[in-house]
Amino acid sequence: MTGVLVADGDRPREGGPGRKEVEVAVGVLVRGDGAFLLTSRPEGKVYAGYWEFPGGKVEAGETVEQALRRELIEEIGVEIGAVHPWRVERVDYPHALVRLNFCKVYEWTGELHMHEGQQCSWETLPVKVQPVLPGTVPVLKWFAEERGFAGATHAG
């Protein structure tokens, strides 16, 4: 993990300099053909309409894996198989300081069902959906590095 990615740095931060970091479990679902799942943030949430990898807050007493399993059932209706911790990124959003625990998932059961009214899209590089949440951009860069796509992280 490196430093902190600052999103919308021109906007004031809620909670001041001593605010608590929010632990988040993020699922990077990857199909056999290499496509990965992005979902849009639902109406009523901060950054509504932005595209991200599904997941959510780690609750007290939960591990990242437990939170990811719970969140993906709640959000997109699938039960996941093995969880492969991948990378961690800290992002300072105006509304929250988050620690994103990205985990790759290659196996799941159930049909995708967007329980929060969000949209979903299976993407490859460069991604077609826009706008992409700032915390998602590093993951696209990591995929580009792994797959040999220099600079081809998102459409623009």
CSV table of C-alpha atoms in Angstrom, one decimal:
chain,number,residue,atom,x,y,z
A,1,MET,CA,0.0,0.0,0.0
A,2,THR,CA,1.3,3.4,-0.9
A,3,GLY,CA,0.1,6.8,0.4
A,4,VAL,CA,-3.4,8.2,0.2
A,5,LEU,CA,-5.2,9.0,-3.1
A,6,VAL,CA,-7.0,12.3,-2.6
A,7,ALA,CA,-10.3,12.5,-4.5
A,8,ASP,CA,-11.8,15.9,-5.3
A,9,GLY,CA,-9.0,17.7,-3.4
A,10,ASP,CA,-10.6,21.1,-3.9
A,11,ARG,CA,-13.6,20.2,-1.8
A,12,PRO,CA,-13.6,20.4,2.1
A,13,ARG,CA,-13.3,17.2,4.1
A,14,GLU,CA,-16.1,16.1,6.4
A,15,GLY,CA,-15.0,15.3,10.0
A,16,GLY,CA,-11.8,17.3,10.0
A,17,PRO,CA,-8.2,16.1,10.1
A,18,GLY,CA,-8.7,13.4,12.8
A,19,ARG,CA,-11.5,11.5,11.1
A,20,LYS,CA,-11.7,7.8,11.4
A,21,GLU,CA,-10.7,5.6,8.5
A,22,VAL,CA,-13.6,3.4,7.2
A,23,GLU,CA,-12.6,-0.2,6.3
A,24,VAL,CA,-14.2,-1.4,3.1
A,25,ALA,CA,-14.3,-4.8,1.4
A,26,VAL,CA,-14.3,-4.7,-2.4
A,27,GLY,CA,-15.0,-7.5,-4.8
A,28,VAL,CA,-13.2,-7.7,-8.1
A,29,LEU,CA,-15.2,-10.3,-9.9
A,30,VAL,CA,-13.3,-11.7,-12.9
A,31,ARG,CA,-14.9,-14.0,-15.5
A,32,GLY,CA,-13.0,-16.7,-17.3
A,33,ASP,CA,-12.6,-14.4,-20.4
A,34,GLY,CA,-10.9,-11.8,-18.2
A,35,ALA,CA,-13.9,-9.3,-18.1
A,36,PHE,CA,-14.5,-7.8,-14.7
A,37,LEU,CA,-17.7,-6.5,-13.1
A,38,LEU,CA,-18.4,-2.8,-12.5
A,39,THR,CA,-21.6,-1.5,-10.9
A,40,SER,CA,-22.9,2.0,-10.7
A,41,ARG,CA,-23.5,3.7,-7.4
A,42,PRO,CA,-27.2,4.0,-6.7
A,43,GLU,CA,-29.3,7.2,-6.5
A,44,GLY,CA,-29.2,8.7,-3.1
A,45,LYS,CA,-25.6,7.7,-2.4
A,46,VAL,CA,-22.5,9.9,-2.6
A,47,TYR,CA,-21.1,9.8,-6.1
A,48,ALA,CA,-24.4,8.4,-7.5
A,49,GLY,CA,-24.0,7.2,-11.1
A,50,TYR,CA,-20.2,6.7,-10.8
A,51,TRP,CA,-18.9,3.2,-11.6
A,52,GLU,CA,-17.0,1.1,-9.1
A,53,PHE,CA,-16.3,-2.5,-8.0
A,54,PRO,CA,-19.1,-3.8,-5.7
A,55,GLY,CA,-18.5,-4.1,-2.0
A,56,GLY,CA,-19.1,-2.2,1.2
A,57,LYS,CA,-18.2,-1.3,4.7
A,58,VAL,CA,-16.7,-3.9,7.1
A,59,GLU,CA,-18.9,-4.0,10.2
A,60,ALA,CA,-17.5,-4.4,13.7
A,61,GLY,CA,-16.4,-8.0,14.3
A,62,GLU,CA,-16.2,-8.9,10.6
A,63,THR,CA,-13.2,-9.9,8.6
A,64,VAL,CA,-12.8,-8.4,5.1
A,65,GLU,CA,-13.8,-11.7,3.6
A,66,GLN,CA,-17.0,-12.0,5.8
A,67,ALA,CA,-17.9,-8.4,4.9
A,68,LEU,CA,-17.3,-9.1,1.2
A,69,ARG,CA,-19.5,-12.2,1.3
A,70,ARG,CA,-22.3,-10.3,3.0
A,71,GLU,CA,-22.1,-7.2,0.8
A,72,LEU,CA,-22.1,-9.1,-2.5
A,73,ILE,CA,-25.2,-11.1,-1.5
A,74,GLU,CA,-26.9,-7.8,-0.3
A,75,GLU,CA,-25.9,-5.7,-3.3
A,76,ILE,CA,-25.7,-8.0,-6.3
A,77,GLY,CA,-27.3,-11.3,-5.2
A,78,VAL,CA,-24.3,-13.7,-5.7
A,79,GLU,CA,-22.6,-16.0,-3.3
A,80,ILE,CA,-18.9,-16.0,-3.8
A,81,GLY,CA,-16.3,-18.8,-3.7
A,82,ALA,CA,-12.7,-18.3,-2.7
A,83,VAL,CA,-11.6,-14.7,-1.9
A,84,HIS,CA,-8.1,-13.7,-3.0
A,85,PRO,CA,-6.9,-10.6,-1.2
A,86,TRP,CA,-5.2,-8.5,-3.8
A,87,ARG,CA,-4.3,-4.9,-3.0
A,88,VAL,CA,-5.2,-2.2,-0.5
A,89,GLU,CA,-5.7,1.5,-1.4
A,90,ARG,CA,-6.5,4.4,0.9
A,91,VAL,CA,-8.7,7.1,-0.6
A,92,ASP,CA,-9.5,10.4,1.0
A,93,TYR,CA,-12.9,11.4,-0.3
A,94,PRO,CA,-14.6,14.6,0.9
A,95,HIS,CA,-17.2,12.6,2.7
A,96,ALA,CA,-14.9,9.8,4.1
A,97,LEU,CA,-11.4,8.5,4.5
A,98,VAL,CA,-11.6,4.9,3.3
A,99,ARG,CA,-9.3,1.9,3.2
A,100,LEU,CA,-10.3,-0.2,0.2
A,101,ASN,CA,-9.4,-3.9,0.5
A,102,PHE,CA,-9.6,-5.2,-3.1
A,103,CYS,CA,-10.1,-8.9,-3.4
A,104,LYS,CA,-10.2,-10.9,-6.6
A,105,VAL,CA,-13.1,-13.4,-7.0
A,106,TYR,CA,-13.2,-15.9,-9.8
A,107,GLU,CA,-16.1,-18.1,-8.7
A,108,TRP,CA,-19.6,-17.3,-7.6
A,109,THR,CA,-23.1,-18.8,-7.7
A,110,GLY,CA,-26.4,-17.1,-8.4
A,111,GLU,CA,-27.6,-14.7,-11.0
A,112,LEU,CA,-26.6,-11.1,-10.8
A,113,HIS,CA,-29.4,-9.0,-9.4
A,114,MET,CA,-28.9,-5.4,-8.6
A,115,HIS,CA,-30.7,-5.1,-5.3
A,116,GLU,CA,-30.1,-1.3,-4.9
A,117,GLY,CA,-31.3,-0.3,-8.3
A,118,GLN,CA,-27.8,0.1,-9.7
A,119,GLN,CA,-26.6,-0.9,-13.1
A,120,CYS,CA,-23.8,-3.4,-13.9
A,121,SER,CA,-21.5,-4.0,-16.8
A,122,TRP,CA,-18.9,-6.6,-17.6
A,123,GLU,CA,-15.9,-4.5,-18.8
A,124,THR,CA,-12.5,-5.0,-20.3
A,125,LEU,CA,-9.7,-2.4,-20.8
A,126,PRO,CA,-10.2,0.3,-21.7
A,127,VAL,CA,-13.5,0.5,-19.8
A,128,LYS,CA,-16.5,2.0,-21.7
A,129,VAL,CA,-18.6,3.1,-18.7
A,130,GLN,CA,-18.2,6.6,-17.3
A,131,PRO,CA,-17.6,8.3,-14.9
A,132,VAL,CA,-15.4,5.9,-12.9
A,133,LEU,CA,-15.2,6.5,-9.1
A,134,PRO,CA,-11.7,7.8,-8.2
A,135,GLY,CA,-11.0,4.8,-5.9
A,136,THR,CA,-11.6,2.5,-8.9
A,137,VAL,CA,-9.0,4.1,-11.2
A,138,PRO,CA,-6.0,2.5,-9.4
A,139,VAL,CA,-7.5,-1.0,-10.0
A,140,LEU,CA,-7.8,-0.3,-13.7
A,141,LYS,CA,-4.1,0.7,-13.7
A,142,TRP,CA,-3.2,-2.6,-11.9
A,143,PHE,CA,-5.2,-4.6,-14.4
A,144,ALA,CA,-3.4,-2.7,-17.2
A,145,GLU,CA,0.0,-3.5,-15.7
A,146,GLU,CA,-0.9,-7.2,-15.3
A,147,ARG,CA,-2.3,-7.5,-18.8
A,148,GLY,CA,0.3,-5.4,-20.6
A,149,PHE,CA,-2.0,-2.5,-21.5
A,150,ALA,CA,0.2,0.6,-21.1
A,151,GLY,CA,-2.0,3.6,-20.3
A,152,ALA,CA,-5.3,2.0,-21.4
A,153,THR,CA,-7.2,2.2,-18.2
A,154,HIS,CA,-10.4,4.0,-19.2
A,155,ALA,CA,-12.1,5.7,-22.1
A,156,GLY,CA,-11.9,9.4,-22.2
